[in-house]
Tab-separated table of C-alpha atoms in Angstrom:
chain	number	residue	atom	x	y	z
A	460	UNK	CA	-17.329	-71.172	35.521
A	461	UNK	CA	-15.472	-71.379	32.187
A	462	UNK	CA	-18.529	-70.460	30.405
A	463	UNK	CA	-18.810	-67.295	32.393
A	464	UNK	CA	-15.123	-66.580	31.768
A	465	UNK	CA	-15.603	-66.969	28.031
A	466	UNK	CA	-18.679	-64.536	28.065
A	467	UNK	CA	-16.684	-61.913	29.920
A	468	UNK	CA	-13.824	-62.043	27.214
A	469	UNK	CA	-16.606	-61.732	24.684
A	470	UNK	CA	-18.210	-58.695	26.145
A	471	UNK	CA	-14.884	-57.158	26.309
A	472	UNK	CA	-13.815	-57.705	22.815
A	473	UNK	CA	-17.376	-56.218	21.704
A	474	UNK	CA	-16.765	-53.215	23.764
A	475	UNK	CA	-13.324	-52.451	22.559
A	476	UNK	CA	-14.536	-52.867	18.745
A	477	UNK	CA	-17.323	-50.456	19.653
A	478	UNK	CA	-14.961	-47.641	20.904
A	479	UNK	CA	-13.049	-47.872	17.687
A	480	UNK	CA	-15.768	-46.940	15.869
A	481	UNK	CA	-16.134	-43.554	17.400
A	482	UNK	CA	-14.595	-40.649	15.015
A	483	UNK	CA	-11.440	-38.784	16.281
A	484	UNK	CA	-12.755	-35.280	17.441
A	485	UNK	CA	-9.317	-33.728	17.029
A	486	UNK	CA	-9.315	-34.656	13.071
A	487	UNK	CA	-9.284	-30.939	11.443
A	488	UNK	CA	-11.242	-29.765	8.636
A	489	UNK	CA	-9.481	-28.660	5.426
A	490	UNK	CA	-10.262	-25.187	3.875
A	491	UNK	CA	-9.297	-24.076	0.642
A	492	UNK	CA	-8.658	-20.208	0.514
A	493	UNK	CA	-8.119	-18.250	-2.725
A	494	UNK	CA	-7.242	-14.603	-2.737
A	495	UNK	CA	-8.298	-12.531	-6.076
A	496	UNK	CA	-6.787	-9.310	-6.926
A	497	UNK	CA	-8.341	-6.051	-7.968
A	498	UNK	CA	-5.301	-4.207	-9.432
A	499	UNK	CA	-7.055	-1.277	-11.256
A	500	UNK	CA	-5.560	1.952	-10.130
A	501	UNK	CA	-8.461	4.297	-11.712
A	502	UNK	CA	-8.798	8.136	-11.864
A	503	UNK	CA	-10.180	9.777	-9.009
A	504	UNK	CA	-9.775	13.462	-9.579
A	505	UNK	CA	-7.356	16.518	-10.430
A	506	UNK	CA	-6.813	19.116	-7.612
A	507	UNK	CA	-5.778	22.467	-9.278
A	508	UNK	CA	-3.380	24.318	-7.477
A	509	UNK	CA	-2.943	27.005	-6.058
A	510	UNK	CA	-5.627	27.303	-3.583
A	511	UNK	CA	-5.271	29.431	-0.332
A	512	UNK	CA	-8.135	28.086	1.385
A	513	UNK	CA	-8.392	24.242	1.241
A	514	UNK	CA	-12.184	24.211	1.726
A	515	UNK	CA	-12.735	25.664	-1.738
A	516	UNK	CA	-10.159	23.407	-3.597
A	517	UNK	CA	-10.690	23.679	-7.449
A	518	UNK	CA	-10.939	20.045	-8.823
A	519	UNK	CA	-12.521	17.999	-11.499
A	520	UNK	CA	-13.801	14.445	-11.130
A	521	UNK	CA	-14.950	13.728	-14.726
A	522	UNK	CA	-12.942	10.943	-16.074
A	523	UNK	CA	-13.296	11.649	-19.569
A	524	UNK	CA	-11.423	14.944	-18.698
A	525	UNK	CA	-8.653	13.637	-17.006
A	526	UNK	CA	-5.129	14.824	-18.436
A	527	UNK	CA	-3.793	13.346	-21.634
A	528	UNK	CA	-0.684	11.905	-19.748
A	529	UNK	CA	-2.447	9.897	-17.246
A	530	UNK	CA	-2.080	6.599	-18.642
A	531	UNK	CA	1.916	7.256	-18.769
A	532	UNK	CA	1.982	7.763	-15.002
A	533	UNK	CA	0.162	4.881	-13.860
A	534	UNK	CA	1.791	2.404	-11.118
A	535	UNK	CA	5.023	0.691	-12.508
A	536	UNK	CA	5.162	-2.762	-10.925
A	537	UNK	CA	7.697	-4.021	-13.722
A	538	UNK	CA	10.781	-1.780	-13.099
A	539	UNK	CA	13.061	-3.347	-10.303
A	540	UNK	CA	10.442	-6.082	-9.503
A	541	UNK	CA	13.355	-8.424	-9.755
A	542	UNK	CA	14.451	-7.333	-6.118
A	543	UNK	CA	10.921	-7.996	-4.454
A	544	UNK	CA	8.586	-10.961	-4.075
A	545	UNK	CA	4.853	-10.951	-2.944
A	546	UNK	CA	3.905	-11.810	0.690
A	547	UNK	CA	0.700	-13.106	1.898
A	548	UNK	CA	-0.546	-13.294	5.233
A	549	UNK	CA	-3.917	-14.636	6.302
A	550	UNK	CA	-5.600	-15.037	9.629
A	551	UNK	CA	-8.492	-17.266	10.441
A	552	UNK	CA	-10.816	-15.610	13.338
A	553	UNK	CA	-14.091	-18.105	14.765
A	554	UNK	CA	-17.203	-16.829	14.442
A	555	UNK	CA	-18.959	-17.162	17.895
A	556	UNK	CA	-22.624	-18.514	18.684
A	557	UNK	CA	-23.166	-14.657	19.354
A	558	UNK	CA	-22.419	-13.865	15.640
A	559	UNK	CA	-19.223	-11.943	16.912
A	560	UNK	CA	-15.785	-12.628	15.718
A	561	UNK	CA	-13.068	-13.762	18.108
A	562	UNK	CA	-10.595	-11.271	19.453
A	563	UNK	CA	-7.938	-13.939	18.346
A	564	UNK	CA	-6.772	-15.572	15.251
A	565	UNK	CA	-6.860	-19.649	15.661
A	566	UNK	CA	-4.533	-19.996	12.983
A	567	UNK	CA	-1.881	-17.663	11.006
A	568	UNK	CA	-0.544	-18.520	7.465
A	569	UNK	CA	2.160	-16.511	5.700
A	570	UNK	CA	3.285	-17.441	1.977
A	571	UNK	CA	5.108	-16.133	-0.763
A	572	UNK	CA	5.243	-15.589	-4.504
A	573	UNK	CA	8.514	-15.150	-6.021
A	574	UNK	CA	7.104	-13.387	-9.218
A	575	UNK	CA	6.565	-9.764	-7.976
A	576	UNK	CA	5.520	-8.465	-11.331
A	577	UNK	CA	1.944	-9.428	-11.424
A	578	UNK	CA	-0.952	-9.904	-8.806
A	579	UNK	CA	-2.440	-13.611	-9.801
A	580	UNK	CA	-4.765	-15.271	-7.896
A	581	UNK	CA	-3.136	-17.217	-4.855
A	582	UNK	CA	-4.463	-20.229	-3.205
A	583	UNK	CA	-3.436	-22.027	0.005
A	584	UNK	CA	-5.216	-24.679	2.585
A	585	UNK	CA	-5.602	-24.173	6.187
A	586	UNK	CA	-6.293	-26.773	8.661
A	587	UNK	CA	-9.067	-25.663	11.265
A	588	UNK	CA	-11.447	-27.068	13.908
A	589	UNK	CA	-15.016	-27.683	12.655
A	590	UNK	CA	-16.967	-24.010	12.749
A	591	UNK	CA	-17.543	-20.839	10.992
A	592	UNK	CA	-14.386	-18.754	10.598
A	593	UNK	CA	-13.786	-15.215	9.190
A	594	UNK	CA	-10.936	-15.293	7.126
A	595	UNK	CA	-8.719	-11.803	6.906
A	596	UNK	CA	-5.741	-11.429	4.489
A	597	UNK	CA	-3.177	-9.085	3.617
A	598	UNK	CA	-0.597	-9.067	0.773
A	599	UNK	CA	2.455	-6.907	-0.023
A	600	UNK	CA	5.769	-6.466	-1.149
A	601	UNK	CA	9.169	-7.452	0.890
A	602	UNK	CA	12.841	-7.910	-0.346
A	603	UNK	CA	13.387	-10.881	-2.539
A	604	UNK	CA	15.741	-13.149	-0.166
A	605	UNK	CA	14.239	-11.900	3.158
A	606	UNK	CA	11.132	-12.689	5.375
A	607	UNK	CA	11.417	-9.417	7.166
A	608	UNK	CA	9.108	-6.816	7.053
A	609	UNK	CA	9.568	-4.003	4.659
A	610	UNK	CA	7.174	-1.307	3.948
A	611	UNK	CA	4.472	-2.560	6.433
A	612	UNK	CA	4.947	-4.434	9.676
A	613	UNK	CA	2.365	-7.165	9.866
A	614	UNK	CA	3.030	-8.597	13.349
A	615	UNK	CA	-0.444	-7.829	14.455
A	616	UNK	CA	-3.651	-7.399	12.165
A	617	UNK	CA	-5.062	-4.911	14.840
A	618	UNK	CA	-2.611	-2.529	13.624
A	619	UNK	CA	-0.611	-2.753	10.345
A	620	UNK	CA	1.901	-0.062	10.459
A	621	UNK	CA	4.190	1.751	8.032
A	622	UNK	CA	7.448	0.555	8.777
A	623	UNK	CA	9.330	3.661	9.564
A	624	UNK	CA	12.356	1.829	11.212
A	625	UNK	CA	14.715	3.607	8.267
A	626	UNK	CA	12.316	6.674	7.432
A	627	UNK	CA	9.238	6.896	5.269
A	628	UNK	CA	9.332	5.246	2.309
A	629	UNK	CA	7.757	7.360	-0.648
A	630	UNK	CA	7.692	7.371	-4.510
A	631	UNK	CA	7.722	3.698	-4.904
A	632	UNK	CA	4.772	1.539	-6.511
A	633	UNK	CA	6.314	-1.164	-4.303
A	634	UNK	CA	4.392	0.377	-1.372
A	635	UNK	CA	1.179	-1.076	-2.812
A	636	UNK	CA	-0.511	-3.446	-0.747
A	637	UNK	CA	-3.949	-5.312	-0.643
A	638	UNK	CA	-6.576	-6.382	2.032
A	639	UNK	CA	-9.615	-8.394	2.411
A	640	UNK	CA	-12.103	-10.625	3.924
A	641	UNK	CA	-14.381	-13.534	3.917
A	642	UNK	CA	-16.404	-16.338	5.889
A	643	UNK	CA	-16.299	-19.762	5.388
A	644	UNK	CA	-17.879	-22.978	7.393
A	645	UNK	CA	-14.972	-25.691	7.896
A	646	UNK	CA	-16.680	-29.001	8.124
A	647	UNK	CA	-14.684	-32.295	8.229
A	648	UNK	CA	-15.225	-33.511	4.740
A	649	UNK	CA	-16.330	-37.036	3.897
A	650	UNK	CA	-18.236	-38.704	1.570
A	651	UNK	CA	-21.088	-36.218	1.617
A	652	UNK	CA	-18.939	-33.310	1.930
A	653	UNK	CA	-16.683	-31.412	-0.565
A	654	UNK	CA	-13.556	-29.415	0.635
A	655	UNK	CA	-14.753	-26.248	2.030
A	656	UNK	CA	-13.676	-23.134	-0.568
A	657	UNK	CA	-13.900	-19.454	0.122
A	658	UNK	CA	-12.541	-16.445	-2.359
A	659	UNK	CA	-11.295	-13.582	-0.575
A	660	UNK	CA	-11.691	-10.340	-2.673
A	661	UNK	CA	-8.588	-8.104	-2.117
A	662	UNK	CA	-8.474	-4.571	-2.820
A	663	UNK	CA	-6.020	-1.723	-1.455
A	664	UNK	CA	-6.784	-0.090	1.478
A	665	UNK	CA	-4.928	3.243	0.327
A	666	UNK	CA	-5.206	5.635	-2.185
A	667	UNK	CA	-2.515	7.073	-4.193
A	668	UNK	CA	-1.602	10.728	-4.961
A	669	UNK	CA	0.826	12.220	-7.577
A	670	UNK	CA	2.268	15.861	-7.867
A	671	UNK	CA	2.509	17.039	-11.309
A	672	UNK	CA	4.222	20.414	-11.962
A	673	UNK	CA	2.605	21.986	-15.361
A	674	UNK	CA	5.438	24.674	-15.744
A	675	UNK	CA	8.345	22.604	-16.806
A	676	UNK	CA	8.830	24.561	-20.046
A	677	UNK	CA	8.679	27.898	-17.901
A	678	UNK	CA	10.920	26.754	-15.010
A	679	UNK	CA	13.542	25.416	-17.869
A	680	UNK	CA	13.424	28.816	-19.547
A	681	UNK	CA	13.994	30.715	-16.374
A	682	UNK	CA	16.966	28.424	-15.254
A	683	UNK	CA	18.643	29.066	-18.721
A	684	UNK	CA	17.923	32.751	-18.512
A	685	UNK	CA	19.632	33.156	-14.956
A	686	UNK	CA	22.485	31.579	-16.500
A	687	UNK	CA	22.456	33.684	-19.385
A	688	UNK	CA	22.341	30.783	-21.800
A	689	UNK	CA	21.088	31.497	-25.168
A	690	UNK	CA	17.923	29.542	-25.746
A	691	UNK	CA	17.616	28.005	-29.439
A	692	UNK	CA	13.728	28.907	-30.435
A	693	UNK	CA	13.422	25.314	-32.347
A	694	UNK	CA	14.193	23.296	-29.456
A	695	UNK	CA	12.443	23.012	-25.931
A	696	UNK	CA	14.470	24.530	-23.269
A	697	UNK	CA	14.065	21.283	-21.415
A	698	UNK	CA	16.033	19.469	-23.949
A	699	UNK	CA	19.022	22.038	-23.571
A	700	UNK	CA	22.461	20.342	-22.622
A	701	UNK	CA	22.559	23.228	-19.994
A	702	UNK	CA	19.371	22.275	-18.138
A	703	UNK	CA	19.646	19.015	-16.032
A	704	UNK	CA	16.366	18.151	-14.379
A	705	UNK	CA	18.402	15.785	-12.024
A	706	UNK	CA	19.753	19.032	-10.386
A	707	UNK	CA	16.722	19.593	-8.561
A	708	UNK	CA	15.229	17.799	-5.554
A	709	UNK	CA	11.998	17.934	-3.720
A	710	UNK	CA	10.660	17.413	-0.348
A	711	UNK	CA	7.261	16.317	0.402
A	712	UNK	CA	5.937	16.535	3.962
A	713	UNK	CA	2.492	16.059	5.749
A	714	UNK	CA	2.815	18.653	8.277
A	715	UNK	CA	-0.505	17.520	10.061
A	716	UNK	CA	-1.537	14.066	10.935
A	717	UNK	CA	-0.818	11.170	8.255
A	718	UNK	CA	-2.716	8.050	8.844
A	719	UNK	CA	0.220	5.222	9.563
A	720	UNK	CA	-1.458	2.267	10.762
A	721	UNK	CA	-4.366	0.046	9.609
A	722	UNK	CA	-6.598	-2.165	11.494
A	723	UNK	CA	-7.764	-5.515	9.684
A	724	UNK	CA	-10.225	-5.909	12.507
A	725	UNK	CA	-12.283	-2.959	11.724
A	726	UNK	CA	-11.073	-1.882	8.237
A	727	UNK	CA	-9.904	1.360	9.347
A	728	UNK	CA	-6.651	3.427	9.784
A	729	UNK	CA	-6.375	3.594	13.304
A	730	UNK	CA	-3.226	5.627	14.046
A	731	UNK	CA	-1.233	8.793	12.693
A	732	UNK	CA	1.519	10.638	13.060
A	733	UNK	CA	2.908	14.263	12.213
A	734	UNK	CA	5.626	15.688	10.038
A	735	UNK	CA	6.018	12.587	7.975
A	736	UNK	CA	8.187	13.237	4.856
A	737	UNK	CA	10.255	11.950	2.043
A	738	UNK	CA	12.491	13.367	-0.647
A	739	UNK	CA	12.194	13.122	-4.495
A	740	UNK	CA	13.249	14.385	-7.617
A	741	UNK	CA	11.733	15.665	-10.916
A	742	UNK	CA	10.737	13.331	-13.608
A	743	UNK	CA	9.465	14.689	-17.017
A	744	UNK	CA	6.380	13.385	-18.400
A	745	UNK	CA	6.725	15.564	-21.504
A	746	UNK	CA	8.186	19.275	-22.159
A	747	UNK	CA	5.397	20.799	-19.881
A	748	UNK	CA	4.665	18.416	-17.035
A	749	UNK	CA	6.925	16.631	-14.704
A	750	UNK	CA	6.304	14.365	-11.714
A	751	UNK	CA	7.346	15.928	-8.550
A	752	UNK	CA	6.424	12.948	-6.232
A	753	UNK	CA	3.983	10.429	-5.222
A	754	UNK	CA	2.990	8.118	-2.127
A	755	UNK	CA	0.290	5.880	-1.060
A	756	UNK	CA	-2.092	6.901	1.812
A	757	UNK	CA	-4.339	4.692	3.959
A	758	UNK	CA	-7.879	5.945	3.098
A	759	UNK	CA	-11.342	5.357	4.401
A	760	UNK	CA	-13.559	3.067	3.133
A	761	UNK	CA	-17.037	3.001	1.841
A	762	UNK	CA	-16.069	5.416	-1.000
A	763	UNK	CA	-15.491	8.093	1.238
A	764	UNK	CA	-12.774	10.756	0.921
A	765	UNK	CA	-10.027	11.085	3.064
A	766	UNK	CA	-7.915	14.468	3.295
A	767	UNK	CA	-4.245	15.156	4.067
A	768	UNK	CA	-2.269	18.219	4.067
A	769	UNK	CA	0.919	18.588	2.347
A	770	UNK	CA	3.990	20.825	2.085
A	771	UNK	CA	6.291	20.803	-1.046
A	772	UNK	CA	9.603	22.217	-1.282
A	773	UNK	CA	11.886	22.514	-4.464
A	774	UNK	CA	15.657	22.798	-3.836
A	775	UNK	CA	18.791	22.950	-6.411
A	776	UNK	CA	21.618	20.908	-6.143
A	777	UNK	CA	23.366	23.294	-3.609
A	778	UNK	CA	20.271	23.315	-1.030
A	779	UNK	CA	18.856	26.773	-2.211
A	780	UNK	CA	15.231	26.644	-1.954
A	781	UNK	CA	13.701	27.776	-5.214
A	782	UNK	CA	10.074	27.463	-4.374
A	783	UNK	CA	7.957	26.075	-1.342
A	784	UNK	CA	4.042	25.656	-1.085
A	785	UNK	CA	2.504	24.591	2.133
A	786	UNK	CA	-1.091	23.572	3.068
A	787	UNK	CA	-1.929	21.770	0.007
A	788	UNK	CA	-5.243	19.880	0.308
A	789	UNK	CA	-5.158	16.518	-0.968
A	790	UNK	CA	-8.249	14.122	-1.703
A	791	UNK	CA	-8.024	10.807	-1.670
A	792	UNK	CA	-9.959	7.606	-2.414
A	793	UNK	CA	-9.250	4.016	-1.892
A	794	UNK	CA	-7.640	2.157	-4.855
A	795	UNK	CA	-7.571	5.263	-6.956
A	796	UNK	CA	-5.584	8.247	-8.095
A	797	UNK	CA	-5.419	11.719	-7.457
A	798	UNK	CA	-3.467	14.282	-9.225
A	799	UNK	CA	-2.273	17.600	-8.133
A	800	UNK	CA	-1.476	19.857	-10.843
A	801	UNK	CA	0.106	23.516	-10.694
A	802	UNK	CA	2.720	25.738	-11.408
A	803	UNK	CA	4.883	24.420	-8.531
A	804	UNK	CA	8.269	25.045	-9.923
A	805	UNK	CA	8.281	28.859	-10.637
A	806	UNK	CA	5.269	30.089	-8.415
A	807	UNK	CA	5.930	30.477	-4.653
A	808	UNK	CA	3.370	30.262	-2.265
A	809	UNK	CA	3.093	32.720	1.007
A	810	UNK	CA	1.133	29.695	3.071
A	811	UNK	CA	4.155	27.786	3.999
A	812	UNK	CA	4.351	28.950	7.466
A	813	UNK	CA	7.822	28.078	8.110
A	814	UNK	CA	7.876	24.415	6.906
A	815	UNK	CA	11.498	24.316	6.658
A	816	UNK	CA	12.060	24.952	10.485
A	817	UNK	CA	9.401	22.191	11.583
A	818	UNK	CA	11.135	19.503	13.190
A	819	UNK	CA	10.696	16.287	11.232
A	820	UNK	CA	9.416	13.019	12.771
A	821	UNK	CA	11.634	10.938	10.618
A	822	UNK	CA	14.545	11.591	8.520
A	823	UNK	CA	13.956	12.123	5.063
A	824	UNK	CA	14.796	8.882	2.657
A	825	UNK	CA	15.762	9.357	-1.138
A	826	UNK	CA	13.478	8.428	-3.971
A	827	UNK	CA	13.051	4.625	-3.991
A	828	UNK	CA	12.014	3.854	-7.442
A	829	UNK	CA	14.143	0.580	-7.390
A	830	UNK	CA	15.629	-1.625	-4.867
A	831	UNK	CA	17.700	0.493	-2.593
A	832	UNK	CA	16.511	-0.536	1.063
A	833	UNK	CA	19.711	-1.954	2.395
A	834	UNK	CA	22.021	0.793	1.130
A	835	UNK	CA	19.927	4.063	1.295
A	836	UNK	CA	21.423	6.582	3.795
A	837	UNK	CA	19.434	9.233	5.681
A	838	UNK	CA	19.297	12.577	4.430
A	839	UNK	CA	18.021	15.903	5.926
A	840	UNK	CA	17.364	19.216	4.267
């Protein structure tokens, strides 16, 4: 009897020791993810205004013939950067046996970089169940001491929306953002496996346009002549103490459909709105050229051209409309800059079609070349 009892105890101990030798299936696999950014903003084309048809827009694509001032108007991520930080958002989607990607993410990551002056490579680690995953990532600017959405609402990757809670934000290079995707095999690493690592190449899902007036000299001359101010022939009228470029404002409006939402799932814009607009001011480049305003717009992928139709209105400090131009066709490519040049300041267009009387979907916001998010008031024309 005692012998049988001892054998039973020995058998139970053997079984217990065997159970403890099985791996714990819930142990996650660690995956290192590195976001690598392409921040170049090369020249796309110059559109020459006026154009009355849209379909026959005059333009040049030759990068060798880009305007001499091009380098001076490249994006500025330094001025005001102390008011921002960079936000990184990533989601891991399981790749199913069918080859399709799951609809919902298995894990979401949010991280920050307090230095907003440069888009350096950014790495982090996710813990995932074993399997193949598609990593989708987004990066943008938010305010320095806040976790809230600023220019983009990234609550869901199925529709990253322009944050129009307080109106449309134009004229700021901190509207810049990047997206990307990559696949990785998550394996519980041990003596035969190194830590899985994938690099996500990040690029802009939008293009940038810049309105450039080529008649600043003539405009300043006209202003001084209308005021009966004598003009010193040895000096540019733009340097006259009687001409203040800050006395003039512009309204830039997309009177037709503007892409306002982007899907990380399809890498395409998936919603649009009408009459999106913002307020801007003149900024001299030289005696002849002045920036009238700029913006970033979601654009098609695969090197396709996206077109939007814009209206632009020039007013003095009393609100008097001095010039107005409608139906300006703008061509955009992802991560490239389009220039729209013309005599916008002294030449009036007949194609505006009562632009000023159109109801606005959003209140106009003042120019935001620096941090003004919490203090800017809504403006109207």
